[in-house]
Short mmCIF file of C-alpha atoms in Angstrom, two decimals:
data_model
loop_
_atom_site.label_atom_id
_atom_site.label_comp_id
_atom_site.label_asym_id
_atom_site.label_seq_id
_atom_site.Cartn_x
_atom_site.Cartn_y
_atom_site.Cartn_z
CA MET B 1 0.01 0.13 -0.01
CA MET B 2 1.32 3.22 -1.13
CA LEU B 3 1.66 6.32 1.13
CA ASP B 4 0.37 9.50 -0.62
CA PRO B 5 3.02 11.39 -2.73
CA GLU B 6 2.55 14.89 -1.70
CA LEU B 7 1.93 12.94 2.77
CA ALA B 8 5.30 10.97 1.76
CA ALA B 9 7.35 13.91 1.18
CA MET B 10 5.84 15.73 4.38
CA GLN B 11 6.73 12.65 6.12
CA VAL B 12 10.24 12.73 6.04
CA LEU B 13 10.24 16.37 7.17
CA MET B 14 8.65 14.92 10.61
CA PRO B 15 11.19 14.02 13.30
CA ARG B 16 10.74 10.61 15.40
CA ILE B 17 9.17 11.99 19.10
CA ASN B 18 10.54 9.69 21.65
CA ILE B 19 7.78 10.08 24.00
CA ALA B 20 9.67 8.07 26.73
CA GLU B 21 11.79 11.21 26.92
CA VAL B 22 8.96 13.48 28.02
CA ALA B 23 10.74 16.90 27.94
CA GLN B 24 12.32 16.22 24.76
CA ALA B 25 9.24 15.05 23.50
CA ARG B 26 7.37 18.01 24.87
CA ALA B 27 10.11 21.11 23.35
CA THR B 28 10.34 18.97 20.18
CA GLU B 29 6.32 19.22 19.14
CA ALA B 30 5.84 22.55 20.96
CA ALA B 31 8.64 23.23 18.03
CA LEU B 32 6.64 21.61 15.32
CA VAL B 33 3.55 22.94 16.19
CA ALA B 34 4.72 26.45 15.91
CA ASN B 35 6.07 26.07 12.20
CA MET B 36 3.09 24.46 11.07
CA ARG B 37 0.90 27.19 11.45
CA LEU B 38 -0.06 27.95 8.62
CA SER B 39 -0.69 32.20 9.11
CA ASP B 40 -1.95 34.51 11.09
CA ARG B 41 -5.59 34.00 12.60
CA ARG B 42 -8.09 34.19 10.82
CA HIS B 43 -10.32 37.28 11.05
CA ASP B 44 -13.39 35.62 11.18
CA VAL B 45 -13.16 33.85 14.07
CA GLU B 46 -12.41 35.09 17.63
CA THR B 47 -10.34 33.72 19.90
CA THR B 48 -10.18 33.97 23.70
CA ASP B 49 -8.82 32.14 27.04
CA ALA B 50 -10.61 31.36 29.88
CA VAL B 51 -10.77 29.08 32.73
CA VAL B 52 -13.45 26.80 33.98
CA PRO B 53 -13.25 25.65 37.66
CA ARG B 54 -12.32 22.07 38.71
CA PRO B 55 -13.98 20.02 41.95
CA ASP B 56 -11.30 20.42 43.73
CA GLY B 57 -10.97 24.67 43.53
CA THR B 58 -8.12 24.58 40.96
CA HIS B 59 -8.34 26.12 37.67
CA LEU B 60 -8.45 24.41 34.14
CA ALA B 61 -7.42 26.22 30.93
CA VAL B 62 -9.98 26.69 28.10
CA ARG B 63 -9.50 28.01 24.83
CA GLY B 64 -13.01 29.54 22.72
CA TYR B 65 -13.07 29.82 18.74
CA ARG B 66 -16.19 31.96 18.22
CA PRO B 67 -17.43 32.62 14.25
CA ARG B 68 -18.32 36.06 13.49
CA THR B 69 -21.54 34.68 11.84
CA ARG B 70 -24.83 37.03 11.12
CA ARG B 71 -26.65 33.96 12.37
CA ARG B 72 -28.98 34.80 14.89
CA GLY B 73 -29.24 32.85 18.03
CA PRO B 74 -27.23 30.35 20.02
CA LEU B 75 -24.57 28.26 18.24
CA PRO B 76 -23.90 24.61 18.80
CA MET B 77 -20.94 23.85 20.45
CA LEU B 78 -17.81 21.56 19.84
CA LEU B 79 -15.29 20.17 23.02
CA PHE B 80 -12.40 19.25 20.95
CA ILE B 81 -9.29 17.15 22.94
CA HIS B 82 -5.89 17.76 21.98
CA GLY B 83 -3.53 14.11 21.36
CA GLY B 84 0.27 14.08 22.01
CA SER B 85 0.23 10.58 23.32
CA PHE B 86 -1.51 12.16 26.59
CA VAL B 87 1.80 13.56 27.25
CA THR B 88 2.64 16.37 25.10
CA GLY B 89 0.26 19.08 24.20
CA ASP B 90 -1.35 22.32 25.23
CA LEU B 91 -4.04 24.64 24.27
CA ASN B 92 -1.77 25.71 20.91
CA THR B 93 -1.78 21.98 19.73
CA GLU B 94 -4.79 22.01 17.05
CA ASP B 95 -5.42 25.71 17.15
CA THR B 96 -5.70 26.41 13.08
CA ARG B 97 -8.18 22.88 13.15
CA CYS B 98 -10.25 24.60 15.98
CA GLU B 99 -10.36 27.77 13.84
CA ILE B 100 -11.37 26.28 10.68
CA TYR B 101 -14.27 23.93 12.54
CA ALA B 102 -15.36 27.14 14.30
CA ALA B 103 -15.49 29.25 10.73
CA GLU B 104 -16.73 26.43 8.37
CA ALA B 105 -18.88 24.29 10.62
CA GLU B 106 -19.89 27.46 12.36
CA CYS B 107 -19.77 26.16 15.88
CA VAL B 108 -18.52 27.47 19.14
CA VAL B 109 -15.31 24.93 19.73
CA PHE B 110 -13.63 25.00 22.54
CA ALA B 111 -10.23 23.81 23.56
CA VAL B 112 -9.15 21.99 26.85
CA ASP B 113 -5.82 21.95 28.51
CA TYR B 114 -6.36 18.74 30.42
CA ARG B 115 -3.46 17.41 32.87
CA LEU B 116 -0.69 15.03 30.84
CA ALA B 117 1.18 12.11 31.78
CA PRO B 118 2.98 11.04 33.86
CA GLU B 119 3.15 13.93 36.33
CA ASN B 120 -1.02 13.60 36.02
CA PRO B 121 -1.52 9.51 35.26
CA PHE B 122 -5.15 8.50 34.32
CA PRO B 123 -7.92 9.95 35.46
CA ALA B 124 -6.94 13.50 35.45
CA GLY B 125 -6.78 14.08 32.10
CA LEU B 126 -10.33 12.72 31.97
CA ASP B 127 -11.12 14.28 34.93
CA ASP B 128 -10.52 17.33 33.43
CA CYS B 129 -11.79 17.11 29.81
CA LEU B 130 -15.15 16.26 31.36
CA THR B 131 -15.53 19.02 33.81
CA ALA B 132 -14.67 21.47 30.94
CA LEU B 133 -17.61 19.58 29.03
CA VAL B 134 -19.95 20.15 32.26
CA GLN B 135 -19.05 23.46 33.01
CA LEU B 136 -19.49 24.79 29.33
CA ARG B 137 -22.50 23.21 28.97
CA ASP B 138 -23.70 24.85 32.02
CA ARG B 139 -22.85 28.03 31.01
CA ALA B 140 -24.94 27.78 28.01
CA ASP B 141 -26.55 30.32 27.55
CA GLU B 142 -24.01 33.23 28.93
CA LEU B 143 -21.52 31.25 26.72
CA GLY B 144 -24.56 31.60 23.45
CA VAL B 145 -24.28 27.96 22.96
CA ASP B 146 -27.31 25.65 22.06
CA ASN B 147 -27.04 22.38 24.64
CA GLY B 148 -29.06 20.75 22.52
CA ARG B 149 -26.15 20.52 19.79
CA VAL B 150 -23.04 19.82 21.53
CA ALA B 151 -20.18 17.22 20.80
CA VAL B 152 -16.83 15.97 21.80
CA GLY B 153 -14.23 15.29 19.77
CA GLY B 154 -10.94 14.11 19.56
CA LEU B 155 -7.76 13.30 17.79
CA SER B 156 -5.15 10.55 18.64
CA ALA B 157 -4.84 10.17 22.29
CA GLY B 158 -8.12 12.78 22.81
CA GLY B 159 -9.73 10.44 20.76
CA ALA B 160 -9.43 7.80 23.87
CA LEU B 161 -10.56 11.01 25.66
CA ALA B 162 -13.49 12.01 24.08
CA SER B 163 -15.14 8.69 23.80
CA GLY B 164 -15.04 8.39 27.76
CA THR B 165 -16.40 11.69 28.56
CA ALA B 166 -18.83 11.08 25.71
CA ILE B 167 -19.66 7.60 27.98
CA ARG B 168 -18.77 9.46 31.55
CA SER B 169 -21.35 12.05 30.69
CA SER B 170 -24.55 9.79 29.16
CA GLY B 171 -27.55 10.60 31.26
CA ASP B 172 -26.09 13.58 33.16
CA GLY B 173 -29.54 14.63 32.60
CA ARG B 174 -28.49 17.37 29.95
CA PRO B 175 -29.19 17.16 26.11
CA ALA B 176 -27.55 14.03 24.71
CA LEU B 177 -24.58 14.55 22.72
CA VAL B 178 -25.26 15.07 19.03
CA LEU B 179 -21.83 13.70 18.08
CA GLN B 180 -18.85 12.29 19.11
CA MET B 181 -15.58 12.85 16.27
CA LEU B 182 -12.65 10.77 17.34
CA LEU B 183 -10.08 11.05 14.92
CA PHE B 184 -7.70 8.73 14.23
CA PRO B 185 -8.33 7.27 17.96
CA VAL B 186 -6.21 5.83 20.67
CA LEU B 187 -8.59 2.90 21.63
CA ASP B 188 -7.26 -0.45 22.80
CA ALA B 189 -4.63 -0.56 25.81
CA GLY B 190 -3.97 -3.71 25.32
CA LEU B 191 -2.24 -3.16 22.07
CA THR B 192 -3.80 -6.87 20.36
CA THR B 193 -4.53 -5.62 16.73
CA HIS B 194 -2.14 -6.45 14.29
CA THR B 195 -1.47 -3.08 13.38
CA ALA B 196 -0.62 -2.13 16.81
CA ARG B 197 1.60 -5.39 17.34
CA HIS B 198 3.51 -5.00 14.17
CA TYR B 199 3.75 -1.79 12.31
CA SER B 200 7.11 -0.59 14.14
CA ASP B 201 8.07 1.64 11.34
CA THR B 202 4.78 4.24 10.09
CA PRO B 203 5.26 7.92 9.83
CA VAL B 204 4.41 9.74 12.98
CA LEU B 205 3.07 6.82 15.49
CA THR B 206 5.02 3.45 16.01
CA HIS B 207 4.31 0.44 17.92
CA ASN B 208 7.29 1.62 20.39
CA THR B 209 5.16 4.87 20.65
CA LEU B 210 2.28 3.37 21.86
CA ARG B 211 3.90 0.48 24.39
CA ASP B 212 5.39 3.84 25.65
CA MET B 213 1.92 5.86 25.78
CA TRP B 214 -0.17 3.11 27.81
CA ARG B 215 2.70 2.72 30.22
CA LEU B 216 3.27 6.62 31.03
CA TYR B 217 -0.56 7.28 31.07
CA LEU B 218 -1.53 3.80 32.88
CA GLY B 219 1.43 3.58 35.08
CA PRO B 220 3.38 0.95 35.78
CA GLN B 221 0.26 -1.66 36.68
CA TRP B 222 0.07 -1.50 32.79
CA ARG B 223 0.68 -4.43 30.51
CA PRO B 224 -0.27 -5.32 27.34
CA GLY B 225 -2.87 -8.54 26.52
CA ARG B 226 -4.78 -7.84 29.72
CA LYS B 227 -8.38 -8.02 29.67
CA SER B 228 -9.76 -5.16 31.63
CA TYR B 229 -8.08 -1.92 32.44
CA PRO B 230 -9.00 1.43 34.32
CA ALA B 231 -13.16 2.05 33.85
CA HIS B 232 -12.94 4.62 30.85
CA SER B 233 -9.30 4.80 30.56
CA SER B 234 -9.61 2.23 27.13
CA PRO B 235 -12.45 2.79 24.72
CA ALA B 236 -11.89 -0.71 23.50
CA HIS B 237 -13.08 -2.38 26.85
CA GLU B 238 -16.17 -0.24 27.88
CA PRO B 239 -18.36 -2.78 28.82
CA ASP B 240 -21.34 -0.93 27.04
CA VAL B 241 -20.60 1.08 24.09
CA SER B 242 -24.63 1.71 23.31
CA LEU B 243 -23.85 4.50 25.63
CA SER B 244 -21.68 6.22 22.64
CA PRO B 245 -23.40 9.06 20.68
CA PRO B 246 -23.48 8.84 17.07
CA THR B 247 -20.11 8.47 15.90
CA TYR B 248 -17.75 9.89 12.86
CA LEU B 249 -14.37 8.17 12.82
CA CYS B 250 -11.45 8.27 10.55
CA THR B 251 -7.96 6.32 9.80
CA ALA B 252 -5.42 6.05 8.00
CA GLY B 253 -3.90 2.56 6.05
CA HIS B 254 -0.28 3.57 7.49
CA ASP B 255 -1.59 3.89 11.01
CA PRO B 256 -0.83 1.39 13.94
CA LEU B 257 -4.28 2.75 15.73
CA ARG B 258 -5.77 1.46 12.42
CA ASP B 259 -7.30 -2.02 13.23
CA GLU B 260 -8.48 -0.73 16.40
CA ALA B 261 -10.48 2.51 15.16
CA LEU B 262 -11.83 -0.58 12.36
CA GLU B 263 -12.96 -2.99 15.12
CA HIS B 264 -13.94 -0.49 17.56
CA ALA B 265 -16.80 0.77 14.60
CA GLN B 266 -18.03 -2.29 14.43
CA ARG B 267 -18.60 -3.08 17.68
CA LEU B 268 -20.14 0.61 17.88
CA MET B 269 -22.68 -0.83 14.71
CA ARG B 270 -23.72 -3.92 16.64
CA ALA B 271 -24.97 -1.55 19.72
CA GLU B 272 -27.02 0.43 17.26
CA VAL B 273 -24.75 3.31 16.97
CA PRO B 274 -24.96 5.25 13.65
CA VAL B 275 -21.01 5.12 12.72
CA ASP B 276 -19.95 7.25 9.60
CA LEU B 277 -16.35 5.11 9.06
CA ARG B 278 -13.79 7.33 6.93
CA GLN B 279 -10.47 5.05 6.14
CA TYR B 280 -8.17 7.21 4.39
CA ALA B 281 -5.99 4.05 2.77
CA ARG B 282 -2.90 6.42 1.70
CA GLY B 283 -2.40 8.44 4.50
CA PHE B 284 -0.72 7.99 8.05
CA HIS B 285 -1.42 8.90 11.87
CA SER B 286 -2.98 12.60 12.52
CA PHE B 287 -1.94 13.22 8.05
CA ASP B 288 -4.45 15.82 7.97
CA SER B 289 -2.58 18.13 9.91
CA PHE B 290 -0.66 18.84 6.42
CA HIS B 291 -3.73 21.27 5.89
CA THR B 292 -2.07 22.35 2.31
CA THR B 293 -2.33 18.54 1.21
CA ARG B 294 -5.02 17.10 -1.42
CA LEU B 295 -5.43 14.54 1.29
CA GLY B 296 -4.96 16.56 4.07
CA ARG B 297 -8.04 19.14 2.66
CA ALA B 298 -10.02 16.46 2.27
CA ALA B 299 -10.04 14.73 5.43
CA ILE B 300 -10.75 18.31 6.98
CA ARG B 301 -13.45 18.86 4.75
CA ASP B 302 -15.10 15.81 5.63
CA GLN B 303 -14.81 16.35 9.43
CA VAL B 304 -16.36 20.04 8.64
CA GLU B 305 -19.36 18.07 6.82
CA ALA B 306 -19.45 16.05 9.61
CA LEU B 307 -20.14 18.57 12.35
CA ARG B 308 -22.75 20.43 10.27
CA ALA B 309 -24.83 17.50 9.38
CA ALA B 310 -24.30 16.74 13.27
CA PHE B 311 -25.81 20.47 13.89
CA SER B 312 -28.08 20.81 11.28
#
């Protein structure tokens, strides 16, 4: 299976990040994010940094992206959770993506600066994502948000956090989420699939990264191949996925996470959860971050269309 030629040219520019070296991994990713920023901020999106309170009285940083739209009335909302192997990333990681979603899907997007492993192992990051969702929904009127049109989304490790957040928020008395958008998601702490075990030389993400990621996130008790993991840490091990909202799920042919995404999509469908599955055979993990490539633009366009459909 061949990589898309444009993406093949891009991936050679990407350094290998060893997340086991946490400080260096964070510095390398921050530099990459700064270099990949395409342009100045979009004039059609207003960006605001804020904080929401955690239950323990500390504060959690969020960033809001609001389209400068002429539409009247409250707008739909997306809580988007960045990736980074549970170890790297911040509010800047998906800045461009969040601006695109806000402008083109005409919704208010919130990014969340959740706590990172290994300093804050599971469930700290997941707790932060749920706190952000609950606090923002409870302020819906103040924020100009339609509480009946709320979605969660996440990329890579953010996909695991988005899935766990959606499950934990189900049945909380608020209107049901209209969508979970899982992009190249981390789903299986067991590393049981063929691609997770054998894709050792793929761009951006490899088997070794997955192994180190889960060890840092779940701590020394993590082992591959177990039948169960801490509740809501590993979406592949959720006992009842029927609690999930309608799902948009995308993966790529050259991604060690591919097979667990395909298996999760089948499991959701067996539970009668509506699933829109997109498989980009010639892409690699999170290739849509390369917004200037043909395939990257197409993937982002598909995501925007999924959001617009869910919010309609």
